[in-house]
Amino acid sequence: MSRWKALPAELDPRVRQLLVRLRRLKDHNGLTMRQLAARTGYSAKSWERYLSGRSVPPRDAVEAMARICGDDTVRLLALHEVAVEAWRDKSAGAPERGTPEQGAWEQGVTEPVVRETAPSDAAEPVPAGPAAVAPEPEPVMMATRAAEGPRISRRALSVALVSGCVALVLAASAAVFVAVRFAGDEKGGAPAPAGLAASTAAGSPAATKAAYRCHLERIGGHWYAGNSRSTNATVAYGDSGPQVAEMQCLLRRAGISPGGIDGMFGPLTMGAVERFQRQAHLDVDGIAGPHTWKALRG
């Protein structure tokens, strides 16, 4: 895993979720910044700015990342849409310095935006094969003041469609999760957590949660809480399931509260992971990887 710098503390959780996902894709595929620039058409400096949380990457950059890394394009673009809305809400019309493309997008200017390029990137040889295509220039977001009114209505429709897609994905994931756990019971596998219940918040997508419990015991010099025996899985913001519940139990055993033991990796759990990593003298990135699991297991 790359030694990433911690994302800014004031970063919106929805933006943080997208950036953590992109960082993981880059690490899992072993890409350097220059290789990423050559294969997506966006400069290495731009990717450094995007992945450090100084600006939100454009839609085409996220789509290119999903394509070259073999990730689910629909899901990644849905996360990007939510992150862009969060960034706009926080900016409130004041574009961040050093990100001209973001400022032009927010203010709706009619002139093309001149993007920075990295001359040093062109010096690196590009591997032969289908991937060695000439990078296309970055797309330029343009708008006119005359279209401001219709654009707002299209944005609202887009948000509604994305919310519906996210709700469907969550419902399908929950159904598969329940089916797999019950199938495990019939085959003599580990018992499913008791108290499965569907909770629907007013005005938000329905989500199925499992109630987990902490049954702490020490086996072979390591601590286990009865939800998962994982020691090297990578668990990050937005994940859910027994591995997250296991981590929450072990965090509570270490004296750091992650909130409830609900199997959902939210802001409280991420904050607890960062405090534990700081306490254990690990890299503070809010992601539970092999080193964090080893420290949690004791």
Tab-separated table of C-alpha atoms in Angstrom:
chain	number	residue	atom	x	y	z
A	1	MET	CA	0.000	0.000	0.000
A	2	SER	CA	1.266	3.482	-0.877
A	3	ARG	CA	2.169	5.836	1.934
A	4	TRP	CA	-0.556	8.369	1.220
A	5	LYS	CA	-0.727	11.644	3.098
A	6	ALA	CA	-3.831	12.005	5.232
A	7	LEU	CA	-6.693	13.766	3.451
A	8	PRO	CA	-7.694	17.224	4.798
A	9	ALA	CA	-9.769	16.921	7.983
A	10	GLU	CA	-12.341	19.427	6.689
A	11	LEU	CA	-13.012	17.333	3.567
A	12	ASP	CA	-16.665	16.298	3.144
A	13	PRO	CA	-17.148	12.540	3.809
A	14	ARG	CA	-18.763	12.112	0.374
A	15	VAL	CA	-15.688	13.571	-1.341
A	16	ARG	CA	-13.399	11.550	0.955
A	17	GLN	CA	-15.231	8.336	-0.037
A	18	LEU	CA	-14.534	8.956	-3.751
A	19	LEU	CA	-10.848	9.805	-3.199
A	20	VAL	CA	-10.254	6.777	-0.964
A	21	ARG	CA	-11.775	4.593	-3.690
A	22	LEU	CA	-9.544	6.131	-6.383
A	23	ARG	CA	-6.433	5.759	-4.203
A	24	ARG	CA	-7.223	2.075	-3.678
A	25	LEU	CA	-7.702	1.500	-7.412
A	26	LYS	CA	-4.345	3.141	-8.171
A	27	ASP	CA	-2.545	1.078	-5.491
A	28	HIS	CA	-4.174	-2.235	-6.416
A	29	ASN	CA	-3.169	-1.809	-10.071
A	30	GLY	CA	0.384	-0.705	-9.235
A	31	LEU	CA	0.163	2.520	-11.216
A	32	THR	CA	2.546	5.449	-10.783
A	33	MET	CA	1.349	9.009	-11.270
A	34	ARG	CA	3.099	9.209	-14.640
A	35	GLN	CA	1.597	5.927	-15.820
A	36	LEU	CA	-1.817	7.140	-14.703
A	37	ALA	CA	-1.290	10.387	-16.629
A	38	ALA	CA	-0.226	8.568	-19.795
A	39	ARG	CA	-3.219	6.217	-19.749
A	40	THR	CA	-5.937	8.728	-18.818
A	41	GLY	CA	-4.819	11.885	-20.636
A	42	TYR	CA	-4.659	13.954	-17.413
A	43	SER	CA	-1.281	15.190	-16.200
A	44	ALA	CA	0.524	13.754	-13.184
A	45	LYS	CA	0.241	17.122	-11.407
A	46	SER	CA	-3.510	17.070	-11.940
A	47	TRP	CA	-3.791	13.563	-10.453
A	48	GLU	CA	-1.661	14.608	-7.459
A	49	ARG	CA	-4.076	17.503	-6.883
A	50	TYR	CA	-7.139	15.281	-7.256
A	51	LEU	CA	-5.928	12.451	-4.967
A	52	SER	CA	-4.684	14.865	-2.275
A	53	GLY	CA	-8.171	16.364	-1.879
A	54	ARG	CA	-7.400	19.822	-3.306
A	55	SER	CA	-10.037	19.489	-6.054
A	56	VAL	CA	-12.570	16.996	-7.374
A	57	PRO	CA	-11.428	15.086	-10.491
A	58	PRO	CA	-13.491	15.623	-13.667
A	59	ARG	CA	-16.030	13.001	-14.708
A	60	ASP	CA	-13.910	11.863	-17.693
A	61	ALA	CA	-10.892	11.310	-15.433
A	62	VAL	CA	-12.935	9.113	-13.074
A	63	GLU	CA	-14.416	7.190	-16.006
A	64	ALA	CA	-10.937	6.620	-17.465
A	65	MET	CA	-9.678	5.395	-14.069
A	66	ALA	CA	-12.563	2.897	-13.837
A	67	ARG	CA	-11.891	1.669	-17.371
A	68	ILE	CA	-8.152	1.040	-17.003
A	69	CYS	CA	-8.499	-0.473	-13.508
A	70	GLY	CA	-11.468	-2.726	-14.389
A	71	ASP	CA	-13.774	-1.190	-11.763
A	72	ASP	CA	-17.575	-0.778	-11.894
A	73	THR	CA	-17.973	2.408	-13.968
A	74	VAL	CA	-21.607	3.032	-12.947
A	75	ARG	CA	-20.855	2.829	-9.233
A	76	LEU	CA	-17.713	4.961	-9.485
A	77	LEU	CA	-19.528	7.661	-11.499
A	78	ALA	CA	-22.364	7.650	-8.949
A	79	LEU	CA	-19.820	8.316	-6.170
A	80	HIS	CA	-18.303	11.070	-8.337
A	81	GLU	CA	-21.674	12.768	-8.886
A	82	VAL	CA	-22.384	12.811	-5.139
A	83	ALA	CA	-18.843	14.128	-4.435
A	84	VAL	CA	-19.262	16.958	-6.975
A	85	GLU	CA	-22.541	18.045	-5.362
A	86	ALA	CA	-20.888	17.993	-1.914
A	87	TRP	CA	-17.961	20.052	-3.218
A	88	ARG	CA	-20.317	22.619	-4.768
A	89	ASP	CA	-22.376	22.882	-1.591
A	90	LYS	CA	-19.241	23.536	0.488
A	91	SER	CA	-17.776	25.986	-2.007
A	92	ALA	CA	-21.014	28.053	-2.078
A	93	GLY	CA	-19.828	29.921	-5.126
A	94	ALA	CA	-16.226	30.497	-3.901
A	95	PRO	CA	-13.879	28.348	-6.064
A	96	GLU	CA	-10.745	26.989	-4.434
A	97	ARG	CA	-7.477	28.736	-5.335
A	98	GLY	CA	-5.138	26.861	-7.615
A	99	THR	CA	-7.975	24.956	-9.383
A	100	PRO	CA	-8.971	27.112	-12.403
A	101	GLU	CA	-11.054	24.366	-13.976
A	102	GLN	CA	-13.131	24.034	-10.805
A	103	GLY	CA	-13.660	27.802	-10.545
A	104	ALA	CA	-14.736	28.052	-14.180
A	105	TRP	CA	-17.213	25.224	-13.690
A	106	GLU	CA	-18.728	26.814	-10.594
A	107	GLN	CA	-19.044	30.311	-12.097
A	108	GLY	CA	-20.330	29.186	-15.525
A	109	VAL	CA	-17.922	31.205	-17.694
A	110	THR	CA	-18.228	31.146	-21.468
A	111	GLU	CA	-14.481	31.198	-22.302
A	112	PRO	CA	-12.440	27.973	-22.625
A	113	VAL	CA	-10.301	27.054	-19.633
A	114	VAL	CA	-6.573	26.601	-20.248
A	115	ARG	CA	-5.359	23.562	-18.303
A	116	GLU	CA	-1.873	22.919	-17.067
A	117	THR	CA	0.256	20.249	-18.715
A	118	ALA	CA	3.208	18.324	-17.417
A	119	PRO	CA	6.060	18.428	-19.978
A	120	SER	CA	8.029	15.888	-17.980
A	121	ASP	CA	5.261	13.321	-18.420
A	122	ALA	CA	5.859	13.131	-22.174
A	123	ALA	CA	9.500	12.080	-21.607
A	124	GLU	CA	8.470	8.797	-19.991
A	125	PRO	CA	8.140	5.917	-22.516
A	126	VAL	CA	4.613	4.588	-22.853
A	127	PRO	CA	4.262	0.763	-22.861
A	128	ALA	CA	3.454	-0.754	-26.273
A	129	GLY	CA	0.032	-2.286	-26.780
A	130	PRO	CA	-3.600	-1.159	-26.834
A	131	ALA	CA	-3.040	1.056	-23.811
A	132	ALA	CA	-0.293	3.084	-25.569
A	133	VAL	CA	-2.610	5.536	-27.258
A	134	ALA	CA	-2.029	9.240	-27.568
A	135	PRO	CA	-3.644	10.969	-24.553
A	136	GLU	CA	-6.616	13.037	-25.440
A	137	PRO	CA	-6.761	16.625	-24.177
A	138	GLU	CA	-8.685	17.175	-21.003
A	139	PRO	CA	-12.347	18.069	-21.612
A	140	VAL	CA	-13.319	21.652	-20.934
A	141	MET	CA	-16.477	22.354	-18.977
A	142	MET	CA	-18.319	25.271	-20.630
A	143	ALA	CA	-21.650	26.915	-19.866
A	144	THR	CA	-23.496	30.113	-20.668
A	145	ARG	CA	-25.446	32.405	-18.423
A	146	ALA	CA	-28.425	32.065	-20.742
A	147	ALA	CA	-28.573	28.315	-19.980
A	148	GLU	CA	-28.249	28.757	-16.209
A	149	GLY	CA	-31.958	28.228	-15.530
A	150	PRO	CA	-32.363	24.948	-17.515
A	151	ARG	CA	-29.038	23.656	-16.135
A	152	ILE	CA	-30.323	23.809	-12.570
A	153	SER	CA	-33.337	21.661	-13.435
A	154	ARG	CA	-31.118	19.122	-15.233
A	155	ARG	CA	-28.839	18.980	-12.209
A	156	ALA	CA	-31.783	18.230	-9.928
A	157	LEU	CA	-32.956	15.465	-12.291
A	158	SER	CA	-29.435	14.023	-12.421
A	159	VAL	CA	-29.186	13.951	-8.611
A	160	ALA	CA	-32.557	12.205	-8.389
A	161	LEU	CA	-31.479	9.544	-10.919
A	162	VAL	CA	-28.163	8.951	-9.140
A	163	SER	CA	-29.948	8.636	-5.779
A	164	GLY	CA	-32.294	6.054	-7.277
A	165	CYS	CA	-29.377	4.049	-8.698
A	166	VAL	CA	-27.550	4.111	-5.355
A	167	ALA	CA	-30.725	2.926	-3.591
A	168	LEU	CA	-31.088	0.013	-6.024
A	169	VAL	CA	-27.436	-0.977	-5.598
A	170	LEU	CA	-27.743	-0.903	-1.797
A	171	ALA	CA	-30.960	-2.937	-1.844
A	172	ALA	CA	-29.456	-5.544	-4.188
A	173	SER	CA	-26.264	-5.778	-2.098
A	174	ALA	CA	-28.287	-6.248	1.076
A	175	ALA	CA	-30.393	-8.984	-0.543
A	176	VAL	CA	-27.293	-10.862	-1.727
A	177	PHE	CA	-25.673	-10.471	1.705
A	178	VAL	CA	-28.715	-11.945	3.510
A	179	ALA	CA	-29.029	-14.798	0.984
A	180	VAL	CA	-25.350	-15.749	1.354
A	181	ARG	CA	-25.498	-15.744	5.154
A	182	PHE	CA	-28.623	-17.903	5.263
A	183	ALA	CA	-27.059	-20.275	2.727
A	184	GLY	CA	-24.066	-20.540	5.052
A	185	ASP	CA	-26.378	-21.524	7.919
A	186	GLU	CA	-27.909	-24.362	5.878
A	187	LYS	CA	-24.424	-25.718	5.061
A	188	GLY	CA	-23.284	-25.587	8.675
A	189	GLY	CA	-21.287	-22.382	8.290
A	190	ALA	CA	-20.908	-19.565	10.782
A	191	PRO	CA	-24.268	-18.350	12.223
A	192	ALA	CA	-25.644	-15.143	10.789
A	193	PRO	CA	-25.868	-12.178	13.173
A	194	ALA	CA	-29.118	-12.106	15.087
A	195	GLY	CA	-31.678	-9.382	14.704
A	196	LEU	CA	-31.577	-8.692	10.975
A	197	ALA	CA	-33.941	-5.806	10.347
A	198	ALA	CA	-34.640	-3.377	7.532
A	199	SER	CA	-34.543	0.228	8.576
A	200	THR	CA	-35.796	2.995	6.281
A	201	ALA	CA	-35.068	6.623	7.169
A	202	ALA	CA	-37.619	9.215	5.995
A	203	GLY	CA	-36.447	10.810	2.765
A	204	SER	CA	-33.390	8.543	2.399
A	205	PRO	CA	-32.751	5.250	0.525
A	206	ALA	CA	-33.767	2.061	2.329
A	207	ALA	CA	-30.861	0.057	3.716
A	208	THR	CA	-30.709	-3.356	5.385
A	209	LYS	CA	-28.531	-3.533	8.503
A	210	ALA	CA	-27.376	-6.510	10.534
A	211	ALA	CA	-27.062	-6.331	14.308
A	212	TYR	CA	-23.633	-7.564	15.404
A	213	ARG	CA	-22.281	-8.460	18.840
A	214	CYS	CA	-18.795	-8.545	20.280
A	215	HIS	CA	-17.811	-11.953	21.716
A	216	LEU	CA	-14.166	-11.226	22.529
A	217	GLU	CA	-11.800	-14.139	23.092
A	218	ARG	CA	-8.047	-14.574	22.776
A	219	ILE	CA	-6.932	-17.444	20.534
A	220	GLY	CA	-3.300	-18.164	19.780
A	221	GLY	CA	-2.199	-14.801	21.162
A	222	HIS	CA	-4.665	-12.817	19.009
A	223	TRP	CA	-8.018	-11.200	19.801
A	224	TYR	CA	-11.204	-12.183	17.952
A	225	ALA	CA	-14.738	-10.814	18.345
A	226	GLY	CA	-16.711	-13.559	16.585
A	227	ASN	CA	-17.678	-11.645	13.432
A	228	SER	CA	-14.701	-12.254	11.118
A	229	ARG	CA	-11.270	-13.875	11.323
A	230	SER	CA	-9.737	-11.619	8.681
A	231	THR	CA	-6.144	-10.467	9.189
A	232	ASN	CA	-5.211	-8.802	5.878
A	233	ALA	CA	-8.424	-7.435	4.308
A	234	THR	CA	-8.531	-3.753	3.296
A	235	VAL	CA	-11.592	-2.041	4.825
A	236	ALA	CA	-12.292	1.652	4.082
A	237	TYR	CA	-14.951	4.351	4.291
A	238	GLY	CA	-18.236	3.215	2.720
A	239	ASP	CA	-17.636	-0.533	3.244
A	240	SER	CA	-19.992	-2.666	5.312
A	241	GLY	CA	-20.323	-6.207	6.634
A	242	PRO	CA	-18.895	-8.527	9.299
A	243	GLN	CA	-15.284	-7.418	8.703
A	244	VAL	CA	-16.266	-3.846	9.602
A	245	ALA	CA	-18.147	-5.096	12.691
A	246	GLU	CA	-15.089	-7.139	13.741
A	247	MET	CA	-12.893	-4.046	13.416
A	248	GLN	CA	-15.401	-1.956	15.440
A	249	CYS	CA	-15.338	-4.529	18.256
A	250	LEU	CA	-11.523	-4.569	18.321
A	251	LEU	CA	-11.413	-0.761	18.322
A	252	ARG	CA	-13.743	-0.722	21.325
A	253	ARG	CA	-11.521	-3.311	23.052
A	254	ALA	CA	-8.586	-0.925	22.489
A	255	GLY	CA	-10.505	1.833	24.299
A	256	ILE	CA	-11.543	3.803	21.202
A	257	SER	CA	-15.260	4.096	20.479
A	258	PRO	CA	-16.281	3.679	16.801
A	259	GLY	CA	-19.931	4.463	17.575
A	260	GLY	CA	-22.307	1.513	17.307
A	261	ILE	CA	-21.317	-2.031	16.329
A	262	ASP	CA	-23.373	-1.937	13.134
A	263	GLY	CA	-20.937	-3.133	10.460
A	264	MET	CA	-21.070	0.228	8.648
A	265	PHE	CA	-17.796	2.085	7.975
A	266	GLY	CA	-18.990	5.673	8.470
A	267	PRO	CA	-17.389	8.911	9.707
A	268	LEU	CA	-17.307	7.804	13.370
A	269	THR	CA	-15.596	4.510	12.521
A	270	MET	CA	-13.090	6.254	10.237
A	271	GLY	CA	-12.234	8.731	12.997
A	272	ALA	CA	-11.738	5.837	15.438
A	273	VAL	CA	-9.405	4.057	12.961
A	274	GLU	CA	-7.326	7.226	12.543
A	275	ARG	CA	-7.038	7.660	16.340
A	276	PHE	CA	-5.963	4.019	16.729
A	277	GLN	CA	-3.381	4.330	13.925
A	278	ARG	CA	-1.989	7.449	15.548
A	279	GLN	CA	-1.860	5.661	18.931
A	280	ALA	CA	-0.172	2.589	17.372
A	281	HIS	CA	2.363	4.758	15.452
A	282	LEU	CA	1.054	3.619	12.036
A	283	ASP	CA	0.421	5.610	8.864
A	284	VAL	CA	-2.741	7.617	9.544
A	285	ASP	CA	-5.008	7.189	6.490
A	286	GLY	CA	-8.300	6.003	8.021
A	287	ILE	CA	-8.088	2.692	6.104
A	288	ALA	CA	-7.798	-0.652	7.925
A	289	GLY	CA	-5.131	-2.629	6.065
A	290	PRO	CA	-2.911	-5.572	7.108
A	291	HIS	CA	-0.773	-3.486	9.520
A	292	THR	CA	-3.841	-2.029	11.245
A	293	TRP	CA	-5.431	-5.504	11.574
A	294	LYS	CA	-2.232	-6.879	13.069
A	295	ALA	CA	-2.164	-4.116	15.686
A	296	LEU	CA	-5.890	-4.596	16.450
A	297	ARG	CA	-5.536	-8.354	16.879
A	298	GLY	CA	-2.736	-7.727	19.374
